[in-house]
């Protein structure tokens, strides 16, 4: 009998709609990585000596490390000497107001649907715009300053708030943590910095939009968010890149610190260029994200919707150090065509009565491969710790793969871990039912997949949930025929 | 409105419909009765465009269109609705959300504006009340954990809101308690109009006491064997398929 999936198409009709290039003059370093490059980068950013030394130490670590190979993704060796480690749109000095921004750059963000404006669409969201290696604008800074909330680019934070940066940078992800974290520590160019003072509930979403524009470069941004005692902040990052045949590297590091009774909600909608249907080009998204629940009753919640990139390889993690602290990980990872994703989380329970919750939804289509890899480690000290993990996979077609690799290590007898996993397919009955009601096949797939992911989508800030829902549909276009 | 000529359909090489002909006029209610396995659901599915059926002969016209050339969603846009014998569950998709998506998809295909949220809510509430569907059921995931009767009522709710020209009901009465049967039949009767036609597949005379058909067909062995008025259904009730059609066709 003919099934809906007999003719699974391995191409997508929809072009990646963020795949354009902005014609700006860029200041860039020639390709190559050595101490001289790191010194020049640090000098360019007018960094203090301690940071230059910090970078150089990281570089030495990096040069002594090997590319890890334990993950279930395959890629050709990366030539780290062929990458340019700094590219920035040429500007005499950083624009003092939003009005001074290069019109080309302004147009870029208009086209991406996130105009650099403090009004209308994104009225409830402050945005830091990162274009290749530098932050080009940050909205609502004044408004946030009145509350004592610091939201600026990392370069600016190094200049304006060196004591905070020095205290926390690398305190969650040390420079030698892993291969790509070491690389990032040596060459990170920009990124966002957030500090929310004691007792302040940040009244708006903070957001960074990462855009890779230049060819032959990578993006190595560094984000640091500190929520002081009793504070709350919700932060969201989004990302896109032009369509190119080459693979580009995105190796970011994100560090979160939550002190007593503080809460950080970190959401990602990742839509880097995934490569073409044959797997040519696309971003290698190798990212280290980790949050430390240092304080008692603190909470860190990661929500990610991963639809882009040729390879996604990241494990947003929580170190649950404070007693009664809570870590959450909500993830949707969609792979189509030749995309590969190996993603999940680590929950490290140290404090008493620490709790963690993991909800992972993997959707694979085309010839893609989608792996959930998660570690729950409960140390001896974590009396009464709890974890609940739920991993659901959905397969579209029969040429893709879904894998679940849970690691559970429990060293305290009073702890309790629960793990549930399911695998399902979109049934022909479901597709027919939707189509009989007038919904096109592609919209039906999007509808069913969104239903499958609802628990996670509900965690996204409202302003972004609608976009993310559409994105799921778009990434799966052409997955059934 | 619907003209089926000599329709022949196989499933996995096995002939199921063996030259079925049937004409349905606007404003009329046709009932189709027939023994288990005679091909009633197959007919309904082929008309709605479900995959897995091979049409080996014949043709179907719906209005002035070649129905079999259309995709399932295009048939829905053209005004064909199938209330299914086994409505499927879609986890994570709220009943009301699904309804809204369906209505908007049809509006869009017809070049109309989407239905405003307030008007949609008003219509849904009104129809749900008439069909005895509670607010809670509208918010739940589509058909997930619905009882048999709730699923069937929900099919009629969708039908009422999508305002089709041709409504095919495949055993909508099975699994309904006596009160629900009334409610569902009332729902169908409210939709009767000179522009709309119904094809009601059922095993029981009881439904036809409430939805009084204009025409009754007896189907067996992949063909319409007898056609008559409402009295044919009553005759069937008394004599059974064997008495009506003989031993060979009743099997
Ligand atoms: N997908 C299928 N694969 C194999 N055989 C099928 C399939 N669908 C239908 N058939 C066969 O076609 C014949 C007609 O089935 P159909 O469901 O149309 O009958 P029906 O008249 O609706 O019966 P009922 O009154 O029990 O609902 C049956 O013999 C059935 O087994
Ligand atoms: Mg049937």
XYZ file of C-alpha atoms and ligand atoms in Angstrom:
764
model
C 0.000 0.000 0.000
C 1.234 3.441 -0.854
C 1.937 5.454 2.263
C 2.279 9.156 2.781
C 5.970 8.643 3.268
C 6.783 6.608 0.179
C 7.866 9.743 -1.532
C 9.703 11.475 1.263
C 11.427 14.297 -0.512
C 14.979 15.018 0.387
C 14.825 18.618 -0.586
C 13.075 21.623 0.715
C 11.179 23.990 -1.531
C 11.524 26.823 0.871
C 14.757 28.715 0.673
C 16.375 29.704 3.950
C 14.945 33.169 4.087
C 17.693 34.710 6.196
C 20.418 33.695 3.751
C 21.322 37.126 2.336
C 24.616 38.983 2.753
C 24.848 42.616 3.839
C 27.278 44.729 1.768
C 29.232 46.475 4.513
C 32.895 47.281 4.623
C 34.424 45.128 7.257
C 37.516 45.477 9.318
C 38.968 42.025 9.572
C 42.024 40.088 10.571
C 43.742 37.833 8.056
C 43.128 34.141 8.779
C 45.247 32.507 11.440
C 45.501 31.886 15.137
C 48.526 32.550 17.345
C 49.563 34.720 20.306
C 50.031 37.707 18.047
C 46.440 37.471 16.797
C 45.111 37.250 20.348
C 47.194 40.249 21.432
C 45.969 42.289 18.466
C 42.379 41.356 19.196
C 42.736 42.319 22.825
C 44.464 45.579 21.885
C 41.761 46.393 19.334
C 39.216 46.111 22.119
C 41.407 48.172 24.474
C 41.298 45.466 27.088
C 43.091 45.570 30.425
C 46.261 43.514 30.815
C 44.633 40.862 32.999
C 42.200 39.978 30.241
C 44.926 39.794 27.611
C 46.806 37.375 29.848
C 43.597 35.418 30.476
C 43.105 35.022 26.741
C 46.714 33.998 26.169
C 46.521 31.355 28.888
C 43.355 30.009 27.227
C 45.102 29.933 23.851
C 47.946 27.871 25.301
C 45.427 25.432 26.726
C 43.609 25.287 23.416
C 46.755 24.537 21.438
C 47.481 21.586 23.728
C 43.983 20.062 23.357
C 42.457 17.685 20.814
C 39.120 17.987 19.019
C 36.715 15.782 21.001
C 35.214 12.812 19.185
C 32.772 11.224 21.630
C 29.704 12.893 20.178
C 27.532 11.293 17.530
C 28.235 13.851 14.833
C 30.554 13.644 11.871
C 32.424 16.477 10.207
C 35.617 17.021 8.261
C 38.564 18.327 10.301
C 38.372 22.070 10.867
C 41.419 24.123 9.882
C 41.599 26.618 12.718
C 44.343 28.529 10.911
C 42.027 29.210 7.949
C 39.536 31.194 10.003
C 39.629 34.935 10.495
C 39.120 35.658 14.173
C 37.860 39.193 13.898
C 35.434 40.814 11.499
C 33.478 43.933 12.262
C 31.625 46.475 10.179
C 33.887 49.490 9.762
C 32.755 52.363 11.894
C 34.758 55.288 13.207
C 33.532 54.780 16.710
C 30.673 52.980 18.326
C 27.489 54.931 17.562
C 26.354 56.949 20.559
C 22.683 56.714 19.742
C 20.522 54.372 17.728
C 20.194 57.067 15.048
C 23.872 56.867 14.147
C 23.806 53.226 13.082
C 24.946 52.397 9.547
C 21.818 52.248 7.366
C 22.992 48.974 5.772
C 23.093 47.330 9.153
C 19.786 48.829 10.068
C 18.314 47.380 6.863
C 19.759 43.971 7.697
C 17.832 43.806 10.929
C 14.700 45.169 9.292
C 14.918 42.301 6.804
C 15.409 39.827 9.615
C 12.247 41.117 11.232
C 13.869 42.604 14.321
C 14.198 46.293 13.530
C 16.574 48.359 15.656
C 13.888 50.473 17.266
C 12.569 50.962 20.755
C 8.965 50.657 19.819
C 6.182 48.766 18.168
C 6.863 45.075 17.580
C 9.446 44.560 20.248
C 8.126 47.059 22.751
C 8.598 44.685 25.663
C 12.040 43.505 24.676
C 15.474 45.082 24.945
C 17.791 43.824 22.206
C 21.572 43.672 21.857
C 22.449 43.359 18.156
C 25.639 41.427 17.463
C 26.898 41.635 13.882
C 29.817 39.294 13.218
C 32.354 40.050 15.935
C 30.816 43.144 17.492
C 27.711 44.462 19.133
C 26.270 47.224 16.932
C 23.388 48.428 19.077
C 21.544 47.873 22.324
C 18.034 49.169 22.856
C 16.315 50.332 26.053
C 19.619 50.813 27.865
C 18.525 53.955 29.651
C 15.291 52.469 30.852
C 17.097 49.475 32.291
C 19.796 51.613 33.897
C 17.168 53.354 35.986
C 16.554 50.017 37.693
C 20.245 49.289 38.022
C 20.070 46.529 35.424
C 23.206 46.412 33.309
C 22.596 45.178 29.789
C 25.382 45.875 27.335
C 27.880 44.258 25.034
C 30.664 42.260 26.621
C 33.273 44.721 25.292
C 31.484 47.557 26.978
C 31.166 45.577 30.207
C 34.918 45.009 30.204
C 35.397 48.788 29.960
C 32.617 49.948 32.254
C 32.252 47.149 34.818
C 35.646 45.424 34.945
C 35.223 44.294 38.560
C 32.067 42.287 37.761
C 33.519 40.793 34.601
C 36.734 39.832 36.337
C 34.870 38.237 39.212
C 32.557 36.071 37.143
C 34.151 35.521 33.709
C 35.215 31.894 33.467
C 33.828 31.110 36.903
C 31.219 28.753 35.457
C 32.975 27.610 32.295
C 36.718 27.767 33.004
C 38.932 28.467 29.970
C 40.239 24.895 29.909
C 36.793 23.283 30.279
C 36.731 21.831 26.800
C 38.272 22.306 23.384
C 35.799 24.847 22.037
C 35.465 26.700 25.332
C 39.237 27.142 25.334
C 39.117 28.479 21.774
C 36.323 30.855 22.702
C 38.168 32.077 25.794
C 41.169 32.950 23.648
C 39.381 34.745 20.831
C 35.897 35.746 22.001
C 34.988 38.967 20.301
C 31.752 40.210 21.774
C 28.479 39.063 23.221
C 26.106 40.249 25.875
C 26.550 41.060 29.509
C 23.721 41.215 32.010
C 23.762 42.074 35.684
C 20.512 42.273 37.629
C 20.959 43.816 41.075
C 19.558 42.476 44.337
C 15.808 42.188 44.500
C 15.135 43.551 41.011
C 12.685 41.814 38.719
C 13.784 42.821 35.260
C 10.580 44.189 33.714
C 11.362 43.366 30.106
C 12.776 40.460 28.141
C 16.452 40.908 27.364
C 17.542 39.570 24.054
C 20.584 39.228 21.846
C 20.338 38.701 18.144
C 23.436 37.101 16.643
C 24.089 37.556 12.954
C 27.037 36.083 11.088
C 27.580 38.110 7.913
C 31.216 37.928 6.783
C 32.606 34.889 4.947
C 35.613 32.960 6.192
C 35.019 33.939 9.775
C 33.572 32.317 12.805
C 31.540 33.785 15.575
C 32.902 33.399 19.063
C 30.675 35.286 21.385
C 30.677 35.232 25.107
C 27.642 35.853 27.220
C 27.632 36.357 30.955
C 24.493 36.798 33.015
C 24.532 37.422 36.732
C 21.337 37.478 38.763
C 22.032 38.846 42.211
C 20.053 37.796 45.291
C 16.308 37.684 44.847
C 16.387 38.984 41.274
C 14.746 37.692 38.114
C 15.617 37.977 34.462
C 14.394 36.400 31.262
C 16.845 36.418 28.367
C 16.487 35.259 24.796
C 18.932 34.749 21.975
C 18.197 34.373 18.281
C 20.575 33.709 15.418
C 20.817 33.588 11.626
C 23.537 33.533 8.971
C 23.855 33.871 5.171
C 23.722 30.800 2.930
C 27.216 29.733 1.949
C 28.850 26.570 0.665
C 31.527 26.704 3.331
C 30.926 25.609 6.869
C 31.252 28.370 9.416
C 32.055 27.862 13.032
C 30.031 29.271 15.859
C 31.705 28.462 19.150
C 30.064 30.445 21.890
C 30.286 30.275 25.645
C 27.390 31.268 27.870
C 27.766 31.503 31.635
C 24.912 32.107 34.040
C 25.194 32.766 37.754
C 22.147 32.801 40.045
C 22.652 33.823 43.662
C 20.247 33.211 46.591
C 16.587 33.213 45.510
C 17.460 34.470 42.034
C 15.972 33.116 38.841
C 17.300 33.152 35.297
C 15.237 32.037 32.368
C 17.360 31.610 29.250
C 15.696 30.886 25.936
C 17.259 30.196 22.560
C 15.703 30.146 19.142
C 18.531 28.914 16.978
C 18.120 29.186 13.247
C 21.644 29.310 11.847
C 21.900 28.376 8.173
C 21.544 24.567 8.108
C 23.326 23.897 4.816
C 21.636 22.800 1.613
C 19.697 19.601 1.012
C 22.882 17.684 0.211
C 24.563 18.838 3.384
C 26.826 21.470 1.770
C 27.613 24.461 3.900
C 25.885 25.472 7.087
C 26.979 26.493 10.534
C 28.784 24.280 12.988
C 27.131 25.250 16.220
C 29.499 24.072 18.961
C 28.471 25.854 22.073
C 29.146 25.567 25.792
C 26.306 26.809 27.961
C 26.289 26.361 31.667
C 24.492 27.897 34.585
C 25.495 27.853 38.219
C 22.728 27.894 40.795
C 25.118 29.168 43.448
C 22.514 30.509 45.825
C 19.927 28.794 47.966
C 16.551 28.386 46.268
C 17.946 29.755 43.032
C 16.610 28.597 39.700
C 17.950 28.359 36.167
C 15.753 27.345 33.308
C 17.050 26.659 29.789
C 14.602 26.568 26.920
C 15.894 25.920 23.432
C 14.336 25.575 20.025
C 17.057 24.345 17.708
C 16.095 24.239 14.051
C 19.155 25.492 12.201
C 22.868 24.669 11.814
C 24.483 21.844 9.885
C 25.664 20.462 13.204
C 24.338 21.388 16.602
C 26.374 20.209 19.476
C 25.557 21.647 22.878
C 24.449 20.722 26.349
C 23.080 23.654 28.354
C 23.713 22.542 31.900
C 22.943 23.436 35.486
C 25.196 23.108 38.477
C 22.776 22.898 41.377
C 25.001 23.983 44.195
C 22.678 25.969 46.472
C 20.325 23.956 48.676
C 16.809 23.732 47.224
C 17.947 25.101 43.882
C 16.153 24.106 40.695
C 17.409 23.398 37.179
C 15.221 22.976 34.121
C 15.929 22.086 30.519
C 13.242 22.270 27.863
C 14.396 21.435 24.385
C 13.058 21.069 20.879
C 15.601 19.974 18.301
C 14.502 19.627 14.694
C 16.752 18.100 12.052
C 15.938 17.761 8.365
C 17.894 16.795 5.232
C 21.498 16.134 6.321
C 21.480 18.056 9.574
C 22.990 16.534 12.676
C 22.157 17.408 16.240
C 23.696 15.993 19.387
C 22.193 17.947 22.205
C 20.915 17.574 25.726
C 21.843 18.750 29.169
C 23.782 18.054 32.309
C 22.200 18.422 35.718
C 24.753 18.252 38.492
C 23.079 17.984 41.896
C 25.311 19.128 44.747
C 23.020 20.931 47.224
C 20.344 19.341 49.375
C 16.840 18.882 47.956
C 17.935 20.153 44.576
C 15.479 19.408 41.796
C 15.826 19.152 38.052
C 13.447 18.595 35.216
C 14.337 17.693 31.650
C 11.899 17.693 28.756
C 13.444 16.945 25.387
C 11.589 16.695 22.084
C 13.604 15.569 19.096
C 12.113 15.635 15.610
C 14.043 14.049 12.763
C 13.183 14.172 9.080
C 14.998 13.606 5.782
C 18.345 11.903 6.290
C 19.144 13.696 9.472
C 20.388 12.394 12.778
C 19.102 13.604 16.113
C 20.602 12.531 19.428
C 19.561 13.417 22.938
C 22.484 13.042 25.306
C 21.905 13.904 28.914
C 23.682 13.455 32.207
C 22.040 13.526 35.605
C 24.662 13.333 38.339
C 23.621 13.301 41.965
C 26.522 13.748 44.334
C 26.759 12.332 47.872
C 25.925 15.712 49.357
C 22.621 16.033 47.471
C 20.244 14.667 50.116
C 16.726 14.263 48.808
C 17.574 15.381 45.241
C 15.010 14.766 42.523
C 15.183 14.505 38.767
C 12.548 13.865 36.200
C 13.541 13.316 32.596
C 11.267 12.920 29.648
C 12.663 12.319 26.163
C 10.337 12.048 23.221
C 11.425 11.486 19.655
C 9.379 11.853 16.537
C 10.435 10.452 13.193
C 9.233 11.765 9.852
C 10.047 9.319 7.071
C 12.265 6.298 7.459
C 15.711 7.512 6.525
C 16.417 9.574 9.604
C 17.724 8.592 12.989
C 16.738 9.348 16.582
C 18.872 8.304 19.528
C 18.531 8.741 23.251
C 21.612 8.449 25.423
C 20.876 9.083 29.083
C 23.627 8.877 31.701
C 22.448 8.670 35.295
C 24.882 8.641 38.222
C 23.428 8.584 41.700
C 25.659 8.669 44.766
C 23.020 9.459 47.372
C 20.461 6.855 48.388
C 17.751 9.379 49.240
C 17.756 10.788 45.717
C 15.201 9.850 43.131
C 15.552 9.884 39.341
C 12.842 9.102 36.851
C 13.382 8.680 33.141
C 10.739 8.264 30.474
C 11.303 7.961 26.755
C 9.004 7.547 23.768
C 9.422 7.345 20.009
C 6.576 8.085 17.634
C 5.817 8.811 14.011
C 3.347 11.180 12.454
C 0.608 8.789 11.433
C -1.068 8.812 8.070
C -4.386 8.901 9.890
C -3.419 12.166 11.540
C -2.289 13.708 8.263
C -5.441 12.631 6.476
C -7.634 13.927 9.267
C -6.031 17.377 9.094
C -6.115 17.509 5.318
C -9.770 16.466 5.261
C -10.425 19.544 7.344
C -8.729 21.727 4.763
C -5.255 21.998 6.273
C -2.437 21.494 3.754
C -0.037 18.636 4.280
C 2.817 20.921 5.270
C 0.690 22.875 7.687
C -0.570 19.584 9.079
C 2.978 18.421 9.751
C 3.740 21.730 11.434
C 0.557 21.486 13.490
C 1.234 17.937 14.641
C 4.884 18.687 15.409
C 3.929 21.806 17.324
C 1.487 19.727 19.327
C 4.231 17.242 20.047
C 6.442 20.082 21.309
C 3.804 22.086 23.121
C 5.192 21.543 26.589
C 8.455 23.139 25.515
C 6.959 25.881 23.328
C 4.852 26.979 26.291
C 8.069 27.841 28.121
C 9.113 30.423 25.517
C 8.428 34.104 26.161
C 5.205 35.015 24.402
C 6.850 37.490 22.032
C 8.867 34.678 20.505
C 6.550 31.694 20.725
C 4.674 32.622 17.563
C 7.873 32.976 15.547
C 9.250 29.747 16.923
C 6.076 27.916 15.997
C 6.350 29.135 12.411
C 9.995 28.205 12.348
C 9.219 24.588 13.208
C 6.905 24.403 10.229
C 9.417 26.044 7.887
C 12.274 23.758 8.931
C 10.184 20.726 8.114
C 8.923 21.914 4.744
C 9.432 19.247 2.126
C 9.805 16.520 4.718
C 6.734 14.624 3.535
C 5.731 14.228 -0.074
C -23.959 17.892 -6.797
C -22.161 14.541 -6.564
C -22.129 12.074 -9.420
C -20.365 8.753 -9.032
C -20.160 6.626 -12.146
C -19.068 3.017 -12.208
C -16.456 3.576 -9.478
C -13.984 0.744 -9.053
C -11.495 0.737 -6.212
C -8.948 -1.798 -5.004
C -6.998 -2.038 -1.795
C -3.715 -3.882 -2.070
C -4.859 -5.415 -5.307
C -8.145 -6.618 -3.859
C -11.254 -5.102 -5.515
C -13.527 -3.488 -2.906
C -15.763 -1.157 -4.913
C -16.897 -2.941 -8.040
C -18.650 -0.425 -10.242
C -20.566 1.796 -7.881
C -22.844 4.491 -9.237
C -24.684 7.094 -7.213
C -26.052 10.585 -7.734
C -26.682 12.993 -4.898
C -28.618 16.217 -5.476
C -28.237 19.375 -3.442
C -30.680 19.601 -0.557
C -31.106 15.839 -0.253
C -30.197 13.333 2.422
C -29.025 9.948 1.160
C -28.564 7.042 3.554
C -26.233 4.177 2.753
C -26.683 0.912 4.585
C -24.864 -2.340 4.050
C -23.296 -5.323 5.755
C -19.912 -5.077 7.471
C -17.099 -5.040 4.982
C -19.304 -4.112 2.022
C -17.176 -1.056 1.246
C -19.045 1.866 2.849
C -16.034 3.375 4.604
C -13.957 2.699 1.532
C -16.373 4.806 -0.492
C -16.274 7.595 2.077
C -12.467 7.546 2.154
C -12.097 7.518 -1.606
C -14.452 10.474 -1.891
C -12.406 12.352 0.709
C -9.118 11.467 -1.025
C -7.463 9.214 1.498
C -4.274 7.542 0.280
C -3.955 3.798 0.015
C -6.885 3.235 -2.342
C -6.346 2.516 -5.994
C -9.063 3.781 -8.294
C -9.097 1.327 -11.186
C -12.102 2.690 -13.025
C -15.011 5.097 -13.128
C -15.201 8.766 -12.234
C -16.633 11.154 -9.689
C -17.836 14.686 -10.300
C -18.380 17.121 -7.473
C -20.147 20.221 -8.738
C -18.258 20.898 -11.946
C -14.984 19.418 -10.733
C -13.297 16.082 -11.252
C -13.232 15.112 -7.575
C -10.653 12.353 -7.868
C -8.099 14.775 -9.344
C -8.109 16.936 -6.211
C -5.898 16.668 -3.134
C -7.751 15.877 0.104
C -7.454 19.480 1.326
C -8.707 20.790 -2.024
C -11.794 18.619 -1.653
C -12.330 20.129 1.766
C -11.930 23.610 0.283
C -14.504 22.670 -2.349
C -16.932 21.888 0.471
C -16.630 18.172 1.142
C -16.668 17.064 4.761
C -16.239 13.587 6.169
C -17.291 12.857 9.741
C -15.098 9.878 10.381
C -15.948 6.499 11.814
C -12.760 6.681 13.907
C -11.682 10.298 14.535
C -7.938 10.479 15.287
C -6.207 11.955 18.301
C -3.680 14.746 17.886
C -1.816 15.218 21.177
C -0.768 18.729 22.118
C -3.173 20.417 19.680
C -6.148 21.949 21.451
C -9.537 21.137 19.976
C -10.458 24.788 19.564
C -7.073 25.677 18.074
C -7.475 22.935 15.509
C -10.918 24.201 14.567
C -9.581 27.677 14.073
C -6.735 26.404 11.888
C -9.176 24.428 9.769
C -11.576 27.334 9.316
C -8.770 29.712 8.431
C -7.223 27.249 5.994
C -10.544 26.981 4.179
C -11.106 30.755 4.216
C -7.631 31.294 2.830
C -8.119 28.740 0.068
C -11.336 30.476 -0.907
C -9.651 33.877 -0.927
C -11.632 35.083 2.083
C -10.367 36.871 5.169
C -9.637 34.855 8.274
C -12.457 34.699 10.772
C -12.040 37.355 13.508
C -11.259 35.841 16.914
C -14.376 37.168 18.613
C -16.707 35.911 15.920
C -14.997 32.541 15.966
C -15.418 32.228 19.729
C -19.044 33.193 19.537
C -19.801 30.651 16.815
C -17.906 27.841 18.515
C -19.607 28.453 21.851
C -23.025 28.570 20.263
C -22.573 25.344 18.316
C -20.874 23.600 21.218
C -23.808 24.457 23.459
C -26.291 23.078 20.937
C -24.305 19.858 20.726
C -23.840 19.525 24.472
C -20.074 19.988 24.249
C -18.615 21.583 27.368
C -16.012 24.362 27.436
C -13.523 21.916 28.888
C -13.716 19.627 25.876
C -12.965 22.559 23.576
C -9.741 23.208 25.441
C -8.554 19.634 25.568
C -6.228 18.093 23.016
C -8.064 17.087 19.872
C -9.890 13.796 20.481
C -7.260 12.741 23.025
C -9.018 10.677 25.657
C -12.440 11.740 24.332
C -15.122 9.125 24.863
C -16.633 7.545 21.759
C -19.663 9.810 22.005
C -17.585 12.932 22.601
C -15.559 12.212 19.487
C -18.685 11.905 17.368
C -20.237 15.088 18.733
C -16.976 16.833 18.049
C -17.088 15.713 14.421
C -20.504 17.325 14.092
C -19.189 20.478 15.748
C -16.479 20.703 13.099
C -19.022 20.037 10.402
C -21.291 22.798 11.663
C -18.457 25.319 11.733
C -16.848 24.428 8.423
C -20.193 24.765 6.626
C -19.568 22.179 3.897
C -21.750 21.582 0.824
C -21.527 17.819 1.039
C -21.472 16.108 4.425
C -20.494 12.457 4.570
C -21.204 10.819 7.913
C -19.577 7.439 8.415
C -21.376 5.642 11.230
C -21.649 8.785 13.265
C -24.379 7.065 15.276
C -22.369 4.062 16.407
C -21.269 4.270 20.000
C -23.781 6.977 20.879
C -26.204 6.647 23.765
C -29.831 7.421 23.052
C -29.671 11.057 24.171
C -26.453 11.709 22.289
C -28.014 10.183 19.191
C -30.783 12.752 19.426
C -28.372 15.610 19.952
C -26.238 14.584 16.998
C -29.270 14.039 14.771
C -30.624 17.458 15.756
C -27.223 18.894 14.876
C -27.417 17.353 11.432
C -31.032 18.425 10.913
C -30.142 22.022 11.755
C -27.631 21.926 8.918
C -30.092 20.642 6.358
C -30.620 23.248 3.683
C -31.427 23.437 -0.023
C -27.744 23.979 -0.872
C -26.372 21.153 1.204
C -26.430 17.409 0.685
C -25.782 14.519 3.079
C -24.486 11.012 2.642
C -25.286 9.200 5.864
C -23.662 5.807 6.365
C -25.337 3.825 9.115
C -26.288 0.351 10.254
C -29.373 1.369 12.151
C -32.870 2.432 11.301
C -32.926 4.310 14.592
C -30.728 7.133 13.266
C -33.010 7.426 10.249
C -35.979 7.938 12.560
C -34.316 11.198 13.540
C -32.567 12.117 10.319
C -35.228 11.221 7.837
C -33.552 10.469 4.509
C -34.879 11.282 1.071
C -33.188 8.281 -0.467
C -31.943 4.984 0.976
C -29.320 2.812 -0.723
C -28.412 -0.711 0.190
C -24.826 -1.469 -0.583
C -23.303 -4.934 -0.797
C -20.319 -6.459 -2.502
C -18.974 -3.069 -3.562
C -22.102 -1.897 -5.365
C -25.427 -0.241 -4.721
C -27.862 -3.161 -4.797
C -31.161 -1.468 -4.001
C -32.346 2.131 -3.886
C -35.611 3.356 -2.428
C -37.286 5.749 -0.016
C -37.268 5.681 3.796
C -39.458 2.578 3.695
C -36.495 0.590 2.314
C -34.628 1.065 5.580
C -37.643 -0.179 7.513
C -37.931 -3.174 5.253
C -34.288 -3.918 5.885
C -34.856 -3.655 9.632
C -37.551 -6.309 9.361
C -36.030 -8.721 6.886
C -32.285 -8.270 7.326
C -29.782 -8.273 4.454
C -30.345 -11.934 3.758
C -34.074 -11.543 3.371
C -33.620 -8.436 1.246
C -30.713 -9.403 -0.977
C -30.409 -13.189 -0.756
C -27.692 -15.234 0.929
C -24.893 -14.491 -1.505
C -24.813 -10.698 -1.194
C -25.566 -10.514 2.515
C -22.252 -12.129 3.488
N -6.402 -0.641 4.355
C -6.974 -1.812 4.074
N -6.211 -2.912 3.915
C -6.783 -4.089 3.622
N -8.094 -4.263 3.464
C -8.901 -3.208 3.607
C -8.367 -1.912 3.918
N -9.392 -1.052 3.982
C -10.514 -1.767 3.741
N -10.212 -3.054 3.506
C -11.165 -4.115 3.242
O -12.147 -3.608 2.381
C -13.413 -4.140 2.717
C -14.417 -3.023 2.919
O -14.081 -2.324 4.082
P -14.883 -1.032 4.587
O -14.196 -0.515 5.775
O -15.088 -0.139 3.446
O -16.275 -1.707 4.993
P -17.537 -1.038 5.672
O -18.663 -1.290 4.748
O -17.276 0.330 6.080
O -17.712 -1.978 6.958
P -18.230 -1.619 8.443
O -19.702 -1.654 8.355
O -17.719 -2.756 9.250
O -17.686 -0.314 8.848
C -13.218 -5.011 3.944
O -13.112 -6.364 3.537
C -11.892 -4.530 4.492
O -11.220 -5.550 5.179
Mg -17.091 1.375 7.907
